[in-house]
Amino acid sequence: MIKMNRKYRKTIIAGNWKMNLLPSDVRSYGDKLKRMAAKIKWCDIAVCPPSVMLPAAIKVFNDSRIGVGAQNICDQAKGAYTGENSAAQIRDLGVKYVIIGHSERRQYYGETDISVNLKAKAAVKNGLIPIICVGESLDQREMGITIEQIRIQTKIALFGIPADKMRKIVIAYEPIWAIGTGKTAAAEEANEVCEEIRKLLRAQYGARTARSVSILYGGSMNEANASDLLAQPDIDGGLVGGASLDPEKFHAIILAANQ
Ligand code: PEP
C-alpha cells in the first residue's frame, strides 16, 4: 500500500539515540544500517546521535541517502554560551536535521515553548530541518487538555516562521507518557492529534502548505506497532528512540514505513 499523501509530503523515520552508544560504535552501526537500507525508496531516514558523534556519523553516512540529525542546538547565534553548539556550527558539519524541544530537554534542561521557537527559527535560518517535538503529559491527557496543549506548543514553536519555510519543517507528536515507557498511543488516537496539528497548519498557512508538512509520531514505536501507526493518514513517519539503537530493529521500522 503506497500512501496517497506521499504525493504531498515525505515519509521520514528518524532515530534519536539520546545519550547512548559511543563514538567508536558509529562505524559498525552505520555500515549495518547502510547495507540493510540500501533499497529503501519511499522513506527518508535520519540518524540523530549525540553531538560529539556527529562528525563520525557524517563520515559514515556520507555515501548514502541516510541523513544525519543533531539532538539540540543553541537558541543564540554565537558568542559566550559555554557548552552550546550553534545552528551554523552544526550545519557546517553537513548535518541535515535537528530535533528541537524534545520532552527530555523541556523536562531536564528547562527548555520552554519560547526557546523552542528561537531554536526552530535558528535551524531554519541556517538550513537545518527542525524536527519540532510537541506532546502532552499524562496529567494533561487525563485532564482532557491534550489538544489545547498541542495547539499552544505548536503555535508558539512556529511563531514567525513563514509559509515558504514550512516545507522544511517536520513536527513530531510525542505524548510524553509514551516516551521510553513501552506504552504507545493507540494508532487512531495518535492520528487524531496529528490531524489536529495539520488543521492548525491549515488555518495558519493554508491547505497546500499544511499538506506538505510531515508529521511524525514518537513514543515507544517499535517493529511490532510501527505498521499500524504508519498506516494512519496523518502520521507521516516516526521519531524512534530505544528501537533505533539496534540497526536491525530500526530497519524493521523503516521497512514498515517504506510500504
Ligand atoms: C524519543 O526519544 O523521541 C522517543 C520516542 O523514544 P522511545 O521511542 O524510546 O519512546
CSV table of C-alpha atoms in Angstrom, one decimal, residues 6-173:
chain,number,residue,atom,x,y,z
A,6,ARG,CA,3.3,10.7,-0.4
A,7,LYS,CA,2.4,12.9,-3.4
A,8,TYR,CA,2.5,15.9,-1.0
A,9,ARG,CA,4.9,15.1,1.8
A,10,LYS,CA,7.8,12.9,2.8
A,11,THR,CA,7.7,9.8,4.9
A,12,ILE,CA,10.5,10.1,7.4
A,13,ILE,CA,11.9,7.7,10.0
A,14,ALA,CA,14.3,9.4,12.4
A,15,GLY,CA,16.3,7.6,15.1
A,16,ASN,CA,17.0,9.5,18.3
A,17,TRP,CA,20.0,7.8,20.0
A,18,LYS,CA,19.6,10.2,23.0
A,19,MET,CA,22.8,9.8,25.2
A,20,ASN,CA,23.6,6.2,24.1
A,21,LEU,CA,26.3,4.4,22.2
A,22,LEU,CA,29.9,5.6,21.8
A,23,PRO,CA,31.8,7.4,19.0
A,24,SER,CA,33.6,4.1,18.3
A,25,ASP,CA,30.2,2.4,17.7
A,26,VAL,CA,29.2,4.7,14.8
A,27,ARG,CA,31.1,2.9,12.0
A,28,SER,CA,29.7,-0.6,12.7
A,29,TYR,CA,26.1,0.7,13.3
A,30,GLY,CA,26.3,2.8,10.1
A,31,ASP,CA,27.7,0.1,7.9
A,32,LYS,CA,25.0,-2.3,9.1
A,33,LEU,CA,22.2,0.2,8.5
A,34,LYS,CA,23.5,1.3,5.1
A,35,ARG,CA,23.7,-2.3,3.9
A,36,MET,CA,20.1,-3.1,5.1
A,37,ALA,CA,18.5,0.1,4.0
A,38,ALA,CA,20.2,0.3,0.6
A,39,LYS,CA,17.0,-0.4,-1.3
A,40,ILE,CA,14.6,1.8,0.7
A,41,LYS,CA,12.8,4.1,-1.7
A,42,TRP,CA,9.7,5.6,-0.1
A,43,CYS,CA,11.1,6.7,3.2
A,44,ASP,CA,13.7,9.3,4.2
A,45,ILE,CA,15.9,8.1,7.0
A,46,ALA,CA,17.7,10.1,9.6
A,47,VAL,CA,20.0,9.1,12.5
A,48,CYS,CA,20.4,11.6,15.4
A,49,PRO,CA,23.4,10.8,17.6
A,50,PRO,CA,24.8,12.9,20.4
A,51,SER,CA,26.6,16.0,19.1
A,52,VAL,CA,30.1,14.6,19.9
A,53,MET,CA,29.4,11.8,17.4
A,54,LEU,CA,28.1,13.9,14.6
A,55,PRO,CA,31.4,14.1,12.7
A,56,ALA,CA,31.8,10.3,12.7
A,57,ALA,CA,28.1,9.9,11.6
A,58,ILE,CA,28.6,12.4,8.8
A,59,LYS,CA,31.6,10.4,7.6
A,60,VAL,CA,29.9,7.0,7.7
A,61,PHE,CA,26.6,8.1,6.0
A,62,ASN,CA,28.3,10.4,3.5
A,63,ASP,CA,27.9,7.9,0.7
A,64,SER,CA,24.3,7.0,1.5
A,65,ARG,CA,20.8,8.5,1.4
A,66,ILE,CA,20.7,8.4,5.2
A,67,GLY,CA,20.7,11.9,6.7
A,68,VAL,CA,22.3,12.8,10.0
A,69,GLY,CA,20.5,14.9,12.6
A,70,ALA,CA,21.5,16.6,15.8
A,71,GLN,CA,19.5,16.4,19.1
A,72,ASN,CA,19.7,20.1,20.0
A,73,ILE,CA,21.1,23.5,19.0
A,74,CYS,CA,21.6,26.7,20.9
A,75,ASP,CA,18.9,29.3,20.7
A,76,GLN,CA,21.5,32.0,20.2
A,77,ALA,CA,23.6,32.6,17.0
A,78,LYS,CA,27.1,32.8,18.6
A,79,GLY,CA,29.2,34.1,21.5
A,80,ALA,CA,29.5,33.4,25.2
A,81,TYR,CA,27.4,30.3,25.6
A,82,THR,CA,29.8,27.8,27.0
A,83,GLY,CA,29.0,24.2,26.2
A,84,GLU,CA,26.5,25.0,23.4
A,85,ASN,CA,26.6,24.4,19.7
A,86,SER,CA,25.1,26.9,17.2
A,87,ALA,CA,22.9,26.0,14.3
A,88,ALA,CA,25.6,27.3,11.9
A,89,GLN,CA,28.2,25.1,13.5
A,90,ILE,CA,26.0,22.0,13.3
A,91,ARG,CA,25.0,22.8,9.7
A,92,ASP,CA,28.7,23.4,8.8
A,93,LEU,CA,29.4,19.7,9.7
A,94,GLY,CA,27.0,18.6,7.0
A,95,VAL,CA,24.1,17.8,9.4
A,96,LYS,CA,20.6,17.9,7.8
A,97,TYR,CA,18.1,17.7,10.7
A,98,VAL,CA,17.9,18.8,14.3
A,99,ILE,CA,15.5,17.6,16.9
A,100,ILE,CA,14.0,20.7,18.7
A,101,GLY,CA,12.1,20.7,22.0
A,102,HIS,CA,12.3,17.0,22.8
A,103,SER,CA,10.3,16.5,26.1
A,104,GLU,CA,13.5,15.3,27.8
A,105,ARG,CA,15.1,18.7,27.1
A,106,ARG,CA,12.0,20.5,28.2
A,107,GLN,CA,11.8,18.4,31.4
A,108,TYR,CA,15.5,18.3,32.4
A,109,TYR,CA,17.1,21.3,30.8
A,110,GLY,CA,14.4,24.0,31.2
A,111,GLU,CA,13.5,24.4,27.6
A,112,THR,CA,10.4,26.4,27.1
A,113,ASP,CA,8.0,27.0,24.2
A,114,ILE,CA,9.8,30.3,23.7
A,115,SER,CA,13.3,28.7,23.5
A,116,VAL,CA,11.9,26.0,21.2
A,117,ASN,CA,10.6,28.8,18.9
A,118,LEU,CA,14.1,30.5,18.9
A,119,LYS,CA,15.8,27.2,18.1
A,120,ALA,CA,13.3,26.4,15.3
A,121,LYS,CA,14.0,29.8,13.8
A,122,ALA,CA,17.8,29.4,14.2
A,123,ALA,CA,17.5,26.0,12.5
A,124,VAL,CA,15.5,27.3,9.5
A,125,LYS,CA,17.8,30.3,9.1
A,126,ASN,CA,20.8,28.1,8.9
A,127,GLY,CA,19.4,25.5,6.5
A,128,LEU,CA,18.7,22.7,9.1
A,129,ILE,CA,15.4,20.9,9.1
A,130,PRO,CA,14.0,21.1,12.6
A,131,ILE,CA,12.0,18.2,13.9
A,132,ILE,CA,9.9,20.1,16.4
A,133,CYS,CA,8.6,17.9,19.2
A,134,VAL,CA,5.2,18.5,20.9
A,135,GLY,CA,3.3,16.4,23.3
A,136,GLU,CA,1.1,16.2,26.4
A,137,SER,CA,1.9,14.8,29.8
A,138,LEU,CA,-0.2,12.1,31.4
A,139,ASP,CA,-1.8,14.7,33.7
A,140,GLN,CA,-2.7,16.9,30.7
A,141,ARG,CA,-4.2,13.9,28.9
A,142,GLU,CA,-6.2,12.9,32.0
A,143,MET,CA,-7.5,16.5,32.3
A,144,GLY,CA,-8.7,16.4,28.7
A,145,ILE,CA,-6.4,19.2,27.5
A,146,THR,CA,-4.3,17.3,25.1
A,147,ILE,CA,-5.4,19.2,22.0
A,148,GLU,CA,-5.1,22.6,23.8
A,149,GLN,CA,-1.6,21.7,24.9
A,150,ILE,CA,-0.5,20.6,21.5
A,151,ARG,CA,-2.0,23.7,19.8
A,152,ILE,CA,-0.2,26.0,22.2
A,153,GLN,CA,3.1,24.2,21.8
A,154,THR,CA,2.8,24.1,18.0
A,155,LYS,CA,1.7,27.7,17.6
A,156,ILE,CA,4.5,29.1,19.7
A,157,ALA,CA,7.1,26.8,18.1
A,158,LEU,CA,6.1,28.1,14.6
A,159,PHE,CA,5.7,31.8,15.6
A,160,GLY,CA,7.4,34.0,13.0
A,161,ILE,CA,8.1,31.1,10.6
A,162,PRO,CA,6.7,32.0,7.2
A,163,ALA,CA,4.7,29.6,4.9
A,164,ASP,CA,7.5,29.3,2.4
A,165,LYS,CA,9.8,27.7,5.0
A,166,MET,CA,7.2,25.2,6.1
A,167,ARG,CA,8.2,22.5,3.6
A,168,LYS,CA,11.5,22.3,5.5
A,169,ILE,CA,9.9,21.8,8.9
A,170,VAL,CA,9.0,18.5,10.5
A,171,ILE,CA,6.7,18.2,13.5
A,172,ALA,CA,6.8,15.2,15.8
A,173,TYR,CA,3.9,14.4,18.1
